[in-house]
CSV table of C-alpha atoms and ligand atoms in Angstrom, one decimal:
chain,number,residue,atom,x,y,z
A,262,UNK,CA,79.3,-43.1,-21.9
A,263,UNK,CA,78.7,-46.8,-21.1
A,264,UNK,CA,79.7,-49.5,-22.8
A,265,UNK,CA,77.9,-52.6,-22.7
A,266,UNK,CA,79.3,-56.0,-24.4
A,267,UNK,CA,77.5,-58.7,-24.9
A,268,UNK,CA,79.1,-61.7,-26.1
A,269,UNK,CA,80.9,-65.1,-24.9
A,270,UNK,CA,83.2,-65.9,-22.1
A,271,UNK,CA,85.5,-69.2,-23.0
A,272,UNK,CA,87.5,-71.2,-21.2
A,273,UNK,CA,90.3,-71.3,-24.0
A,274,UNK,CA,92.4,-74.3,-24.6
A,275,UNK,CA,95.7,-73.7,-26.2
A,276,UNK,CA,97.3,-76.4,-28.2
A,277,UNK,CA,100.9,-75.7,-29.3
A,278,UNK,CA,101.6,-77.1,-32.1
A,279,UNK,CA,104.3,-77.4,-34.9
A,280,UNK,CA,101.4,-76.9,-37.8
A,281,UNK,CA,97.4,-76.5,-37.8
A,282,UNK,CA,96.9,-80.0,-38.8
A,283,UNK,CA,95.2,-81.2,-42.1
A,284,UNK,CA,92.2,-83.5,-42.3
A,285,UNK,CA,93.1,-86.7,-41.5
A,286,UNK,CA,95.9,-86.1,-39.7
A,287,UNK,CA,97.3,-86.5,-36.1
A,288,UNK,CA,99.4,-84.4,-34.4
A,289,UNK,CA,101.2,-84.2,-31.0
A,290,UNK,CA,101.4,-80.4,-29.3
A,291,UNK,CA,104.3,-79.3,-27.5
A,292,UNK,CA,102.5,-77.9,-24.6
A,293,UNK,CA,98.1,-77.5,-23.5
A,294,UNK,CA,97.0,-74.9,-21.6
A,295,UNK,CA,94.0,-73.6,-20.1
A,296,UNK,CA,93.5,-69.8,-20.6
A,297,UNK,CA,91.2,-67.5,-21.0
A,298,UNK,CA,89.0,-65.9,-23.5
A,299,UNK,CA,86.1,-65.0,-25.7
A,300,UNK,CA,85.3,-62.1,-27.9
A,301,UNK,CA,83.1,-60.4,-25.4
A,302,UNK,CA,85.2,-60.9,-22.7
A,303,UNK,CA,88.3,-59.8,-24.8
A,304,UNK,CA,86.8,-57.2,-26.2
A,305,UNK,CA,85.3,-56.0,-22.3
A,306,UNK,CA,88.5,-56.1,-21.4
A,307,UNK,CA,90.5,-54.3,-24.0
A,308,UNK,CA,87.7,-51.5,-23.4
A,309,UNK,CA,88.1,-51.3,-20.0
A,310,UNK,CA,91.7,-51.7,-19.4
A,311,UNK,CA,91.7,-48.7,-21.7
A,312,UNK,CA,89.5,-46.8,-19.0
A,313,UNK,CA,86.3,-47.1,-20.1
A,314,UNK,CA,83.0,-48.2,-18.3
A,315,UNK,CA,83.0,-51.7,-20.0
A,316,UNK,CA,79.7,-54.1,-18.8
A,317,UNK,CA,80.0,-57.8,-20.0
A,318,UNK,CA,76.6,-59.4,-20.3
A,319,UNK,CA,76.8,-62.9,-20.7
A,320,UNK,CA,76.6,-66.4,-19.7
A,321,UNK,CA,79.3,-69.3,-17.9
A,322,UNK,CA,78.8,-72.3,-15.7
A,323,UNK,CA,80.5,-73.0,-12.8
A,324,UNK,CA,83.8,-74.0,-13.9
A,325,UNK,CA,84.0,-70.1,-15.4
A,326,UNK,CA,84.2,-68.2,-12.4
A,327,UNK,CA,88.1,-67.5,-12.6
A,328,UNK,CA,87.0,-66.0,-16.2
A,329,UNK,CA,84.9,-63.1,-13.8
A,330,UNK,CA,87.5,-62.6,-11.4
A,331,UNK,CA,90.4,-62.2,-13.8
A,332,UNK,CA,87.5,-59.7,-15.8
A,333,UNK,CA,86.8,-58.0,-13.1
A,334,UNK,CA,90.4,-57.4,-11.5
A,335,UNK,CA,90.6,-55.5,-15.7
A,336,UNK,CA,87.9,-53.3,-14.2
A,337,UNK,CA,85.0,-55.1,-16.2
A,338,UNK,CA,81.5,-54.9,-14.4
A,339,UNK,CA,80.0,-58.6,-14.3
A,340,UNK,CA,76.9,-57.9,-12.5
A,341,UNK,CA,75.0,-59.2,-16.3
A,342,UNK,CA,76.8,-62.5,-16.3
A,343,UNK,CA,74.8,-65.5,-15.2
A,344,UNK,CA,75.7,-68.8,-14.1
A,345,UNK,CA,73.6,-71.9,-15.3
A,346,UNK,CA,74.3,-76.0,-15.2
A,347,UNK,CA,75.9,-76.6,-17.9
A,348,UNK,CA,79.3,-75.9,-19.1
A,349,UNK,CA,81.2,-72.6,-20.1
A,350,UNK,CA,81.8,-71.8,-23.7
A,351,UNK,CA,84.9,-73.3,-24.7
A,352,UNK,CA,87.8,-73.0,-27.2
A,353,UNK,CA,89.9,-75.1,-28.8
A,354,UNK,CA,92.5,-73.5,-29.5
A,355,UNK,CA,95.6,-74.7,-32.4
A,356,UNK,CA,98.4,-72.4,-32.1
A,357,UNK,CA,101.2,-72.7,-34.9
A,358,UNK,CA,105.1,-72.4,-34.2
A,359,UNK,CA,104.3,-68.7,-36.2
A,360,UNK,CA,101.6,-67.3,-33.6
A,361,UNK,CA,98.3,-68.3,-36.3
A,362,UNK,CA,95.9,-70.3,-34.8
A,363,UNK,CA,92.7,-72.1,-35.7
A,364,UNK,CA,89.8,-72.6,-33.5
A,365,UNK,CA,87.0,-74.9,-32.8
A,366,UNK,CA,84.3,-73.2,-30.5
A,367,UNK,CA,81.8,-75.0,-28.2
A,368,UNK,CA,79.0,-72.6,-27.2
A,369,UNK,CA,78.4,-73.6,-23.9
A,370,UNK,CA,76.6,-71.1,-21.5
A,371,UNK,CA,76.9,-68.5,-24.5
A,372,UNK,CA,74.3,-70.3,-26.8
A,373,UNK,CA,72.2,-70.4,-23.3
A,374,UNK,CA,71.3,-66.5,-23.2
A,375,UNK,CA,67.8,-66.3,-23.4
A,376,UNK,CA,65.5,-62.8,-24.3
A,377,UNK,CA,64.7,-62.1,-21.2
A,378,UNK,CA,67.9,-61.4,-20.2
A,379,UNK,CA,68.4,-59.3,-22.8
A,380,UNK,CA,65.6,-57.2,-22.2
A,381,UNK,CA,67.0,-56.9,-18.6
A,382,UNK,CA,70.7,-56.1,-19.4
A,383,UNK,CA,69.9,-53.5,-21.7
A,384,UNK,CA,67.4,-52.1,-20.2
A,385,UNK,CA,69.9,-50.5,-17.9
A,386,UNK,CA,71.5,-48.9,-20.7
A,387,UNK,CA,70.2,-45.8,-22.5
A,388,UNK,CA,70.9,-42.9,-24.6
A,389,UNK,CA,74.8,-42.4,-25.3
A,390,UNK,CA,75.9,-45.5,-24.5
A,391,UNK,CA,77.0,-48.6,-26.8
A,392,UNK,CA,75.8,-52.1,-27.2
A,393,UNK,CA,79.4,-53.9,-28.6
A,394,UNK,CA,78.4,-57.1,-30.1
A,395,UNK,CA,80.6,-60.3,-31.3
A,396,UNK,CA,78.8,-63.2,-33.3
A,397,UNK,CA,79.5,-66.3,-31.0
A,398,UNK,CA,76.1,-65.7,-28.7
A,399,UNK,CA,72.6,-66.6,-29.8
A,400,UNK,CA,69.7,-63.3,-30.3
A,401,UNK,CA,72.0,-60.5,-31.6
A,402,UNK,CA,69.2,-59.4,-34.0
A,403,UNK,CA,67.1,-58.8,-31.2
A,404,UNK,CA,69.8,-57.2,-29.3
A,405,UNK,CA,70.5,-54.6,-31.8
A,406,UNK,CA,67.0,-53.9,-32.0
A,407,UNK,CA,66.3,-53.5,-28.4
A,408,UNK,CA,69.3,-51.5,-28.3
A,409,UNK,CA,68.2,-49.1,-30.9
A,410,UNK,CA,64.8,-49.3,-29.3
A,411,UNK,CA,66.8,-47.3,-26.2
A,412,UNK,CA,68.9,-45.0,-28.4
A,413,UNK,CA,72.1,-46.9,-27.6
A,414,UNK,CA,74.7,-47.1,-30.6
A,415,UNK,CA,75.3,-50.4,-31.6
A,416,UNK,CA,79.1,-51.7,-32.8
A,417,UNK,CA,79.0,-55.2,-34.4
A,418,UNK,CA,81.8,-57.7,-34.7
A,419,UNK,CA,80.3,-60.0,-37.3
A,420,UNK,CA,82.6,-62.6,-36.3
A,421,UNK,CA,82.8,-65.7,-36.4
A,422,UNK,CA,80.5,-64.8,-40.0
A,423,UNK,CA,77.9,-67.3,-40.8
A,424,UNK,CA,74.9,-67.7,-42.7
A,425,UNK,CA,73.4,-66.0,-39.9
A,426,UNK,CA,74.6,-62.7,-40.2
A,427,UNK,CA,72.7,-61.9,-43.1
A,428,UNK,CA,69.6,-62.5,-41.1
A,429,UNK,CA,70.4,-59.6,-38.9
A,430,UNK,CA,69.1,-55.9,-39.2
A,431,UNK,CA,72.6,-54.8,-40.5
A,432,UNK,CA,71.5,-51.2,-41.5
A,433,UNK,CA,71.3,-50.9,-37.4
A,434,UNK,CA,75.0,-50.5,-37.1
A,435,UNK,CA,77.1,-47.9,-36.4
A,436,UNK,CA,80.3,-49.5,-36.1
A,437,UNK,CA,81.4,-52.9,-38.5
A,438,UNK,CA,85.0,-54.5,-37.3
A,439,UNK,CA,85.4,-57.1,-39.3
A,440,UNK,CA,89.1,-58.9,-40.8
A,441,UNK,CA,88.8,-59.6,-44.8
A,442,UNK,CA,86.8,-63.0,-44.7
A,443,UNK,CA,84.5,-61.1,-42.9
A,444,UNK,CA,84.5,-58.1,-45.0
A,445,UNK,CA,84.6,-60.2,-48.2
A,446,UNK,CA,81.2,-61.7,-47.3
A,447,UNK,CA,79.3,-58.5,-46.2
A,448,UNK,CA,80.4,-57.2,-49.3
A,449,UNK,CA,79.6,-60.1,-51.2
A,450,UNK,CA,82.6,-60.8,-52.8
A,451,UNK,CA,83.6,-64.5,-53.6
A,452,UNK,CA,86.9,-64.1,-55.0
A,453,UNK,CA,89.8,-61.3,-56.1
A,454,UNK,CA,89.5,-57.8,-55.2
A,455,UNK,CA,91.9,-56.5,-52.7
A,456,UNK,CA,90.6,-54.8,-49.0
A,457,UNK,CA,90.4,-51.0,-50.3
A,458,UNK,CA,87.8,-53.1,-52.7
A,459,UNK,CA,85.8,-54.3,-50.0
A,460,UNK,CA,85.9,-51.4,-48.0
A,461,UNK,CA,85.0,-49.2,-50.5
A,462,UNK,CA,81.8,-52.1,-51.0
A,463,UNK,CA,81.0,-51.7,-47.2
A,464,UNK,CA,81.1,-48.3,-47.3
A,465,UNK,CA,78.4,-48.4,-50.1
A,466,UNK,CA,76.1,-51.0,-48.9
A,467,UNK,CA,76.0,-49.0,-45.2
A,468,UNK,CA,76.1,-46.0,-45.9
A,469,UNK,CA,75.1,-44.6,-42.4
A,470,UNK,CA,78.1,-47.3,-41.0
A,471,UNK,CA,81.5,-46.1,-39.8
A,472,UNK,CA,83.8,-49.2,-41.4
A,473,UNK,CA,86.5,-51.1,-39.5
A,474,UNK,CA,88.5,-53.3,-41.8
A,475,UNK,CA,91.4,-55.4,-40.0
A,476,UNK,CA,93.9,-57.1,-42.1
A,477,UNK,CA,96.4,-58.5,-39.5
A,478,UNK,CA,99.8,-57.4,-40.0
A,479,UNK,CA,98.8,-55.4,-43.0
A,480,UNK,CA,97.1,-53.1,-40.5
A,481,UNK,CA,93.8,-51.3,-40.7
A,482,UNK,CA,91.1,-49.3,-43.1
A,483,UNK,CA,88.9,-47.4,-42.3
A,484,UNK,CA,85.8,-45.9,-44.1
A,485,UNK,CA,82.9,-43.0,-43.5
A,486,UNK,CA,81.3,-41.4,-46.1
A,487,UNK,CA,83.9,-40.0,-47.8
A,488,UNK,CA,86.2,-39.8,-44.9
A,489,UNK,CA,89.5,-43.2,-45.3
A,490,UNK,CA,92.1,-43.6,-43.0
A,491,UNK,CA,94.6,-46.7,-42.6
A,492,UNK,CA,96.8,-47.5,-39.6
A,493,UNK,CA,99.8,-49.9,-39.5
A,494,UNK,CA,100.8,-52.9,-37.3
A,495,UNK,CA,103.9,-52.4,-35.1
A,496,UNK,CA,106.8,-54.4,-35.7
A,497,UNK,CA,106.7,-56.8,-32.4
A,498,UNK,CA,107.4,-60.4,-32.3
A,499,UNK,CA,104.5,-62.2,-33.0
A,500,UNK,CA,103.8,-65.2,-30.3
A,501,UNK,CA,100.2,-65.8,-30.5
A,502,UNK,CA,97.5,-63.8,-32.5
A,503,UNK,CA,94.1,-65.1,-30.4
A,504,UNK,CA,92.1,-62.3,-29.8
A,505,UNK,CA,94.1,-59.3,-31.4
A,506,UNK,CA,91.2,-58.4,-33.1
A,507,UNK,CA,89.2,-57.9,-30.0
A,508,UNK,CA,92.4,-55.9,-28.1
A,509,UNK,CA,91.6,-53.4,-31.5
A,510,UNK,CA,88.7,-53.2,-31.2
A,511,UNK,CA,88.6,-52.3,-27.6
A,512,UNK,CA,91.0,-49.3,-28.3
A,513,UNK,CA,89.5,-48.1,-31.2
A,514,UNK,CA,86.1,-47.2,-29.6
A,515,UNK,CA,88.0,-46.7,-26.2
A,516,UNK,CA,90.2,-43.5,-28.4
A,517,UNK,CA,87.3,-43.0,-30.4
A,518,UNK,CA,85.5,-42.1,-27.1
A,519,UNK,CA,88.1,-40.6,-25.5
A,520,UNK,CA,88.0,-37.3,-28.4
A,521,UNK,CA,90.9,-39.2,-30.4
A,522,UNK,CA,90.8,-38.8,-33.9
A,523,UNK,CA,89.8,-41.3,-36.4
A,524,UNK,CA,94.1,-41.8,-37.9
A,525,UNK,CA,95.1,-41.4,-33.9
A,526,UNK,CA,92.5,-44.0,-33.2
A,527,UNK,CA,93.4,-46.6,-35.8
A,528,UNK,CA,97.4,-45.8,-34.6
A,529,UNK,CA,96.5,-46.8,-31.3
A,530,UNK,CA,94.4,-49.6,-31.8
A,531,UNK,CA,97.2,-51.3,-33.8
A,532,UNK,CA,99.6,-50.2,-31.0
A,533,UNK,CA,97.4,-52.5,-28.8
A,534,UNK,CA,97.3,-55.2,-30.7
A,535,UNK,CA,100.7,-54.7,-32.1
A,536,UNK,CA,101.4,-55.3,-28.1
A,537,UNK,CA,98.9,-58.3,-27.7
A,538,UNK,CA,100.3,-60.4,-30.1
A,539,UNK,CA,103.8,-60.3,-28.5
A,540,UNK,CA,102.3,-62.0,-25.7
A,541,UNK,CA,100.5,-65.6,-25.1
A,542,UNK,CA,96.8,-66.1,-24.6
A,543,UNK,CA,93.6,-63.5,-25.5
A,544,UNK,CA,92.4,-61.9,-22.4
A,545,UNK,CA,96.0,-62.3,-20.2
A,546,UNK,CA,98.0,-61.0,-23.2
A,547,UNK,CA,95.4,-57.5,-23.7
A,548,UNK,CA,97.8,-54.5,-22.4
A,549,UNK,CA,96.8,-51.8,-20.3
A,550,UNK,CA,96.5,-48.1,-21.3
A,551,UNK,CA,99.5,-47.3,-20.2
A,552,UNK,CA,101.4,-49.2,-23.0
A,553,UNK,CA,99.1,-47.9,-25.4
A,554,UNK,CA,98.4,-44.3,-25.0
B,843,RIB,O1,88.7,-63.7,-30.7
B,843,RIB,C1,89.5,-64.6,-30.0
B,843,RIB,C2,88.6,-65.5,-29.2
B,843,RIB,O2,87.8,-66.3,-30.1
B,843,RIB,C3,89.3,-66.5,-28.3
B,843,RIB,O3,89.6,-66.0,-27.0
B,843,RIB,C4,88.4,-67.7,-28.3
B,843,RIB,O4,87.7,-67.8,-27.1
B,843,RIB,C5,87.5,-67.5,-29.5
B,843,RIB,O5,86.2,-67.3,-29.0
């Protein structure tokens, strides 16, 4: 089984700073530095770290190559990123004395992916294998399309959620991973309501969907038909919480694939990102298998 991500590579920009400011106000941070991220590129990472066949399809400019040789000394195969004239996607990235963050995103190359290219990349994909998709790159309704088109499963990280989502052929997903703002919107909840609430929502507007529900510390849900499962958050330090979500994400299918069982999965999954947020950065801080399993 192949997995094939499509989704953004970033250049992430890490402000460290005493609070996420407020409008209006101005705030020195202790310390800026450039990392590296984005969901696909997390999430490529987490997968293959993990030992799976992980393909990141995507899109940078020249001041994003360090992004493929750090992805690629993970184990990622980059043959499907490009490289145009403009800018890689970037992140700007607050980061509170507590580990939270809030982030502005600038597309960049990842808003520059076109359908040709997507016809291409997954084109070399086929039965068995997985499309993983994040919501920071333009085309993911045709993406899950052709993807279906070619029997591959498709896994869908509605995130960051926008008006867009709701545009896209939802009912073609296998797999949703989404955190409780996320979840809260699919299932069309504005206010109250607690996650077992929204999953149980999710689970009956898809139906055919396996449901992923992260709730950060508060661990995970999960939900199948009438199959739920939770898993629970490790008790690590937490230093920086960029891109847990995506190291979960990774080791849930990555378990999942390897013949782990749903309640093992979700144990695992939080393991790694139990592990991830003990550690600064999103792609740096993703551990290997050998922590995890
Ligand atoms: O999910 C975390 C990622 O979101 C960061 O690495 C940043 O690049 C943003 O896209």
């Amino acid at each position: 089984m192949k997995f094939l991500v499509y989704g953004a590579l970033n250049i992430d920009l890490i402000f460290s700073v005493d609070h996420i400011v407020i409008p209006g106000e101005t705030e020195q941070c202790a310390s800026l530095e450039k990392s590296s991220g984005g969901k696909g590129s997390n999430q490529a990472a987490a997968l293959a770290k993990a030992g799976m066949s992980a393909h990141l399809a995507g899109k940078i400019g020249n001041d994003g190559a360090y992004l493929l040789d750090m992805l690629r000394s993970f184990g990622v195969n980059t043959d499907l990123v490009s490289v145009w004239e403009g800018d890689t996607g970037r992140a700007l990235i607050q980061l509170d004395r507590n580990g939270q963050n809030a982030i502005v995103y600038y597309p960049g190359g990842n808003g520059a992916v076109v359908p040709e290219e997507i016809e291409k990349a997954i084109g070399a994909f086929g039965e068995g294998d997985m499309l993983v998709l994040q919501n920071e790159i333009p085309h993911i309704g045709l993406m899950m399309r052709k993807a279906k088109e070619r029997g591959l499963a498709v896994c869908l990280n509605p995130s960051p959620c926008d008006e867009k989502i709701e545009s896209l052929p939802l009912e073609m997903t296998d797999i949703f991973f989404v955190n409780e703002i996320e979840g809260a919107s699919l299932a069309g909840m504005t206010g109250g309501g607690g996650p077992e609430t929204i999953l149980e929502r999710l689970v009956g507007r898809f139906p055919a969907s396996e449901i992923v529900l992260t709730l950060g510390k508060e661990g995970a849900l999960y939900g199948y038909r009438n199959t739920r499962e939770s898993g629970a958050i490790l008790d690590y330090p937490v230093v920086d919480t960029t891109g847990a979500g995506d190291t979960f994400t990774g080791y849930f299918l990555a378990a999942r694939a390897r013949g782990f069982s749903v309640k093992d999965a979700l144990a695992l999954a939080c393991r790694a990102a139990s592990i991830a947020v003990s550690r600064k950065g999103a792609l740096g801080a993703i551990p290997g298998a050998g922590e995890v399993f």
